[in-house]
Coordinates of C-alpha atoms in Angstrom, one line a residue:
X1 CA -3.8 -19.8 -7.0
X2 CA -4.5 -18.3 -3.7
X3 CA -7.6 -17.0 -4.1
X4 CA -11.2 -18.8 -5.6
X5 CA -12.9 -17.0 -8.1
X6 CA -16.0 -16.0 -5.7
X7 CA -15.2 -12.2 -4.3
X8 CA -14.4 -12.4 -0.5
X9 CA -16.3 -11.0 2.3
X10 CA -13.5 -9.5 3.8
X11 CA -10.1 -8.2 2.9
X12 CA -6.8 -8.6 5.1
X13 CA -3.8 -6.1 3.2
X14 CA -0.4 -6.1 5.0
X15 CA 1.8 -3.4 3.4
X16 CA 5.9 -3.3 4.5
X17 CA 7.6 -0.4 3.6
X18 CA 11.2 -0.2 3.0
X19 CA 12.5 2.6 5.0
X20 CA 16.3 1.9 5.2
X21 CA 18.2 5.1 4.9
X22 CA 20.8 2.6 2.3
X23 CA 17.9 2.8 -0.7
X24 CA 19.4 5.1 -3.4
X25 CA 16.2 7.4 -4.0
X26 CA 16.9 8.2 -0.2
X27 CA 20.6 8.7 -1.1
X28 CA 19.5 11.2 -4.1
X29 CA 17.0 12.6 -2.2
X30 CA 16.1 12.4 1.6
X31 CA 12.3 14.5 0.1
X32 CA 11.1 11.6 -2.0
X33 CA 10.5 8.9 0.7
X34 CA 7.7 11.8 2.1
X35 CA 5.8 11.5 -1.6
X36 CA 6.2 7.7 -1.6
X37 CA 5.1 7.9 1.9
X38 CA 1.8 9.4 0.9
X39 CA 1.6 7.4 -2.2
X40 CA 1.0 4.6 0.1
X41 CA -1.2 5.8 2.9
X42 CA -3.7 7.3 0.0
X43 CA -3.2 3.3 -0.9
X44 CA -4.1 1.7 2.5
X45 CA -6.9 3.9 2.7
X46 CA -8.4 2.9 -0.7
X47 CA -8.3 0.0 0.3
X48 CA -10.1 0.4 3.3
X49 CA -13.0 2.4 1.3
X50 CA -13.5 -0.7 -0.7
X51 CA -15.0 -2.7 1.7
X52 CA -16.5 -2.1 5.8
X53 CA -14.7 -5.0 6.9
X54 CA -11.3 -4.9 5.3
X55 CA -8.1 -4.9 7.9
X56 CA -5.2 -2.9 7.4
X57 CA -1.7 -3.1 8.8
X58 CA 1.6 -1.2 7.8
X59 CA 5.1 -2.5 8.6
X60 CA 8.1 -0.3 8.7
X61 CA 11.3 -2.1 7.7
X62 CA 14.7 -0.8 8.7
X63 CA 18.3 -1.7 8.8
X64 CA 18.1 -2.7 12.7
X65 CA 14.4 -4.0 13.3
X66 CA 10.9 -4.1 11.7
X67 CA 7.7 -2.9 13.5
X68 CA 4.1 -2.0 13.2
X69 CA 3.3 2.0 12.0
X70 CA -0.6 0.7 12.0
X71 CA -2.2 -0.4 13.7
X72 CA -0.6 1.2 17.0
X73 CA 0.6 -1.6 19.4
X74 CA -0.9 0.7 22.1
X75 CA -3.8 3.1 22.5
X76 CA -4.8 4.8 19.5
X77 CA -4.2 8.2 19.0
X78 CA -7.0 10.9 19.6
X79 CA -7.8 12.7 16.2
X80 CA -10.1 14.9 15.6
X81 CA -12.6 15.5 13.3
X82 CA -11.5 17.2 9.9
X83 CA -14.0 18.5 7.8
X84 CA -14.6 16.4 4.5
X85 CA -12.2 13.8 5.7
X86 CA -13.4 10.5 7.2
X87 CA -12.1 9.7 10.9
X88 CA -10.5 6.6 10.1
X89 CA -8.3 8.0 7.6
X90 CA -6.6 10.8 9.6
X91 CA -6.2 7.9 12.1
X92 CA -3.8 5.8 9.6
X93 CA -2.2 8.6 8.3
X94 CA -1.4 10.2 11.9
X95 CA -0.4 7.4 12.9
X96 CA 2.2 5.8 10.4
X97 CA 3.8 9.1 10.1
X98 CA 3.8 9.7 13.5
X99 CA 5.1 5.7 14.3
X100 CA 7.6 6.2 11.1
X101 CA 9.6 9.2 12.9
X102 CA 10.0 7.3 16.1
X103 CA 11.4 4.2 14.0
X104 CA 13.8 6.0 12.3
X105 CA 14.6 8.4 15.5
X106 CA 15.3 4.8 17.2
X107 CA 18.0 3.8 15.0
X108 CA 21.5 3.1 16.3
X109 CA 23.8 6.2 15.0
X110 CA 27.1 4.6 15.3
X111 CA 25.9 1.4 13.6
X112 CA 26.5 1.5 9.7
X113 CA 23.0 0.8 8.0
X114 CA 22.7 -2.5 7.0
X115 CA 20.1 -4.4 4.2
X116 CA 16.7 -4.0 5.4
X117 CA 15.2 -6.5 7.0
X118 CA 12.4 -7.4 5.0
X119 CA 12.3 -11.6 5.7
X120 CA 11.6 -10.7 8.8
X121 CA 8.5 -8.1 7.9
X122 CA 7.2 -11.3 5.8
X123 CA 7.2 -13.2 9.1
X124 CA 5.7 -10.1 10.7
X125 CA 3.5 -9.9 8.3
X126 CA 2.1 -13.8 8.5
X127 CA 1.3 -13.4 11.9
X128 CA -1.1 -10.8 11.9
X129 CA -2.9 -12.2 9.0
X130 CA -3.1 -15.5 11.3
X131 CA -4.3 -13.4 14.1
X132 CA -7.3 -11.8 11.8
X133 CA -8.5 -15.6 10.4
X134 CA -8.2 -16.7 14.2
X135 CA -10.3 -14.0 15.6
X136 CA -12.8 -13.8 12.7
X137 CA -16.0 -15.8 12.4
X138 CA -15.8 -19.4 10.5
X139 CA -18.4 -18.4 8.0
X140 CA -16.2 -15.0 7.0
X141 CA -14.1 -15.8 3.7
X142 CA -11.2 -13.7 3.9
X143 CA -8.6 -13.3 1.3
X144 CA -5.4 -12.5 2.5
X145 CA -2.1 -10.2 0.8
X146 CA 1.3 -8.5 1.4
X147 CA 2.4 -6.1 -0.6
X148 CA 5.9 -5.3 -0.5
X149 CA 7.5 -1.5 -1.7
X150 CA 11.1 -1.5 -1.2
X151 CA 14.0 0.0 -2.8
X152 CA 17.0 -2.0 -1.8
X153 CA 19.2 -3.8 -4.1
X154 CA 18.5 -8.3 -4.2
X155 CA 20.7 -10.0 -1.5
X156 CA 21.0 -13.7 -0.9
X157 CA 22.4 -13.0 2.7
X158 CA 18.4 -13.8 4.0
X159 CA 17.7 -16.4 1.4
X160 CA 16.6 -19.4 3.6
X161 CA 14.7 -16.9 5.7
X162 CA 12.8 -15.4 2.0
X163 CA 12.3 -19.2 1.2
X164 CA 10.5 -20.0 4.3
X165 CA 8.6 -17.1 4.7
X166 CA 7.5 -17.7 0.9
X167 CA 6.0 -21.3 1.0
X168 CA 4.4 -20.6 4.1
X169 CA 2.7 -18.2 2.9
X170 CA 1.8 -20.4 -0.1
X171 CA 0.8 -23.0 3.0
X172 CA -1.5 -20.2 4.6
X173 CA -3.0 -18.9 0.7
X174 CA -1.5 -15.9 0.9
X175 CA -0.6 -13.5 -2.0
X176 CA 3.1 -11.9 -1.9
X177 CA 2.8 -8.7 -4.7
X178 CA 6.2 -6.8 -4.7
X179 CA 6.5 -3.0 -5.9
X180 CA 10.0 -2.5 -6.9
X181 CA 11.4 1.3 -7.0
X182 CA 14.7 0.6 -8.1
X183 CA 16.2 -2.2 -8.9
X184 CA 14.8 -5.6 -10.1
X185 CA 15.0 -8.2 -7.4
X186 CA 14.9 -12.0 -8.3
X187 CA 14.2 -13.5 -5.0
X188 CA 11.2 -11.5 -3.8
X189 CA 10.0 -12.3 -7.8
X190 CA 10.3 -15.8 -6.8
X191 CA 8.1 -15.3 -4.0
X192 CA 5.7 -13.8 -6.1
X193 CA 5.5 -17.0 -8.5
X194 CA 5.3 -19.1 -5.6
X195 CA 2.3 -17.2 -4.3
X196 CA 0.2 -16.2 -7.2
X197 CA 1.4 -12.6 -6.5
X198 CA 2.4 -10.0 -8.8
X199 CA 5.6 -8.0 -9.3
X200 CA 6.4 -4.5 -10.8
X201 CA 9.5 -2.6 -10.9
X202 CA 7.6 0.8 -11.0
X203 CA 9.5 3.1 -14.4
X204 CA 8.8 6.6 -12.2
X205 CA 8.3 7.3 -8.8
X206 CA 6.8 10.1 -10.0
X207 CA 3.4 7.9 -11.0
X208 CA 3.6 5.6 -7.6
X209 CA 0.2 5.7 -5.8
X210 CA -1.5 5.4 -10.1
X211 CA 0.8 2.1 -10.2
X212 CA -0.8 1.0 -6.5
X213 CA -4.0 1.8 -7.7
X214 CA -3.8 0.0 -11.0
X215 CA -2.1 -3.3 -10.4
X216 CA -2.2 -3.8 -6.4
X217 CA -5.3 -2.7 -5.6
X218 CA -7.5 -5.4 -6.5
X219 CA -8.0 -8.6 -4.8
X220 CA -6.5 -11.9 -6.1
X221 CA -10.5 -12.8 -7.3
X222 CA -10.8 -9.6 -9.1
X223 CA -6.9 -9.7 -11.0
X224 CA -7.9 -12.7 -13.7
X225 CA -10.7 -10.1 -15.3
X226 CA -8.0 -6.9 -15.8
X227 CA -5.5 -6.3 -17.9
X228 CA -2.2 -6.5 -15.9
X229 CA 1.6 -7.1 -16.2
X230 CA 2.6 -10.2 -16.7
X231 CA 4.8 -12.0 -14.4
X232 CA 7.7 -12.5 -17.0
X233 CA 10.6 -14.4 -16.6
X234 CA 11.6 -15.6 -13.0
X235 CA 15.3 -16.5 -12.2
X236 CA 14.9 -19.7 -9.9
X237 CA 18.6 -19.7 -9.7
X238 CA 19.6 -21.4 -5.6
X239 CA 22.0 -19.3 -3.2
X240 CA 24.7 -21.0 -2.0
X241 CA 25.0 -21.8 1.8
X242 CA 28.9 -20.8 2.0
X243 CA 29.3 -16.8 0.1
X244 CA 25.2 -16.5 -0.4
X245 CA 25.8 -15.6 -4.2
X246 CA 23.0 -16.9 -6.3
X247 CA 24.5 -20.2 -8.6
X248 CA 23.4 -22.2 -11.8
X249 CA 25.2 -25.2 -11.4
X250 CA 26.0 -26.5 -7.8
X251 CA 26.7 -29.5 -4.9
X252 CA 23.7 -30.1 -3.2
X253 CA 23.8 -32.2 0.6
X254 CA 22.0 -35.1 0.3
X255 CA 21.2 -35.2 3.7
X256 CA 19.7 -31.4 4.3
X257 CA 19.9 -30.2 0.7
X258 CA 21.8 -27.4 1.2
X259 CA 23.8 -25.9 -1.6
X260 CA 27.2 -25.3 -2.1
X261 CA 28.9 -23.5 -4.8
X262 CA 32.3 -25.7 -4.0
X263 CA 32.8 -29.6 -3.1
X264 CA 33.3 -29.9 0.7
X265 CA 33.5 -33.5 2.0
X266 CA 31.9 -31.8 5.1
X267 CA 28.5 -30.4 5.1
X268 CA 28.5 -27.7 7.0
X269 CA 25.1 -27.3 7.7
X270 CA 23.9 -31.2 9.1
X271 CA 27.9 -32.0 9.4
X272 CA 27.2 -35.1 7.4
X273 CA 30.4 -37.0 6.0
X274 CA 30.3 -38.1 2.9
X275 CA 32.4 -40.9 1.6
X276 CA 35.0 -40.2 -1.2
X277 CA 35.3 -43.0 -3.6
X278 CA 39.0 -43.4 -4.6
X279 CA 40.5 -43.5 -7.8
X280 CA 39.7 -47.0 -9.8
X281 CA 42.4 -49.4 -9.0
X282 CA 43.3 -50.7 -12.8
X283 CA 43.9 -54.6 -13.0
X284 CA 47.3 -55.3 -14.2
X285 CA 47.0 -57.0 -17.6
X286 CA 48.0 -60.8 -17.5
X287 CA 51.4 -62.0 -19.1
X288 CA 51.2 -64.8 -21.9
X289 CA 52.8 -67.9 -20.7
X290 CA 55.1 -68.5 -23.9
X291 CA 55.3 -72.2 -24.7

């Protein structure tokens, strides 16, 4: 597991939100991704209530690039003061809405969208949590976690990116949790096994921010004393190198292990060569000599 049983001092949460325009609740309804939207900042700033010292980041993930809606790369924004609301959380929420309308204002119109890229959040994602344990004092135990809400459909297209992104953060004890809103996706569920995360494909959108509070909310330390989902059954199937379709038997390069879903005496990865044995040449049986 990622986390030790004794409570941390201090709580790092990375959250990447899926906002590709592809995701069919958008489709349906352009007005939902506002109320999943707010589902999440009331989220971030529970998590920040919880302890002094927690850090927060949110990543935006689109079709054409993946940045930061919190904290703001540049000067933060001048809020003021609204009465019965603390000043740190009209900062997030000004500022990831106000960051989330530039992103989407900065996408290219004649390019058709694409799948998110959410690999790349991960790697995003990584970094700043590396940054936080750098800067931080020795002494400070920090647990560390990503939390994933997307509604895109499971692609193998980034699956070497996924696989990297998920044992380093295994490496770097980091805990991938995934919040599904549409479909079920095997390959960020791996990621979530390989962690010690936890993944939910959510029943209603309806209920979001009580399914972020319930099962996402607490730390990796806190988990093993709820009642939570199980993990269930995790499809470890590989993606093939060649068409990126997910396979159950396949040829794997003995050199650079990639897999292939069809023989090639050609790796196309490491271009290694492999050797063909030829058919077996059969011995011609011996003639008895008649006397």
């Amino acid at each position: 597991m990622a986390d030790d049983d004794v409570p941390s001092d201090s709580s790092t949460l990375v959250i990447i939100v899926d906002t590709n325009p592809n995701q069919r609740y958008i489709t349906e309804d352009p007005k939902v991704l506002t109320g999943c939207l707010d589902a999440v900042i009331a989220f971030a700033n529970s998590h920040l209530m919880q302890k002094s010292r927690n850090e927060l980041a949110v990543i935006g993930c689109h079709f054409h690039k993946s940045e930061y809606l919190y904290p703001s790369p540049g000067k933060p924004l001048d809020v003021r003061q609204i009465d019965g609301q603390y000043e740190l959380f009209t900062l997030v929420e000004k500022t990831i809405k106000m960051r989330l309308v530039n992103l989407i204002k900065s996408q290219p119109q004649e390019e058709k969208p694409g799948e998110s890229l959410l690999a790349g959040a991960l790697a995003m994602g990584l970094c700043f949590i590396s940054r936080i344990r750098r800067e931080s004092s020795p002494a400070l135990k920090i647990s560390s976690r990503i939390l994933i809400v997307t509604g895109s459909s499971d692609t193998a297209a980034q699956y070497i990116n996924y696989m990297n992104v998920f044992f380093t953060a295994q490496k770097q004890q980091v805990i991938i949790d995934v919040c599904s809103l549409d479909k079920h996706l095997s390959l960020l569920q791996q990621g979530c096994d390989i962690t010690g995360g936890l993944y939910l494909k959510v029943p209603s959108l309806e209920g979001l921010l009580q399914y972020l509070l319930w099962v996402f909310l607490p730390e990796g330390s806190e988990r093993r004393q709820l009642v939570l989902p199980g993990r269930g059954r995790v499809d470890y199937r590989a993606a093939c190198f060649c068409h990126r379709e997910l396979l159950s038997i396949g040829y794997v390069c003995s050199v650079c292990l990639s897999v292939f879903c069809k023989f090639s005496p050609i790796c196309t990865t490491c271009h290694t060569v492999f050797k063909i044995a030829g058919p077996l040449q059969i011995k011609p049986k011996k003639k008895k000599v008649k006397v």
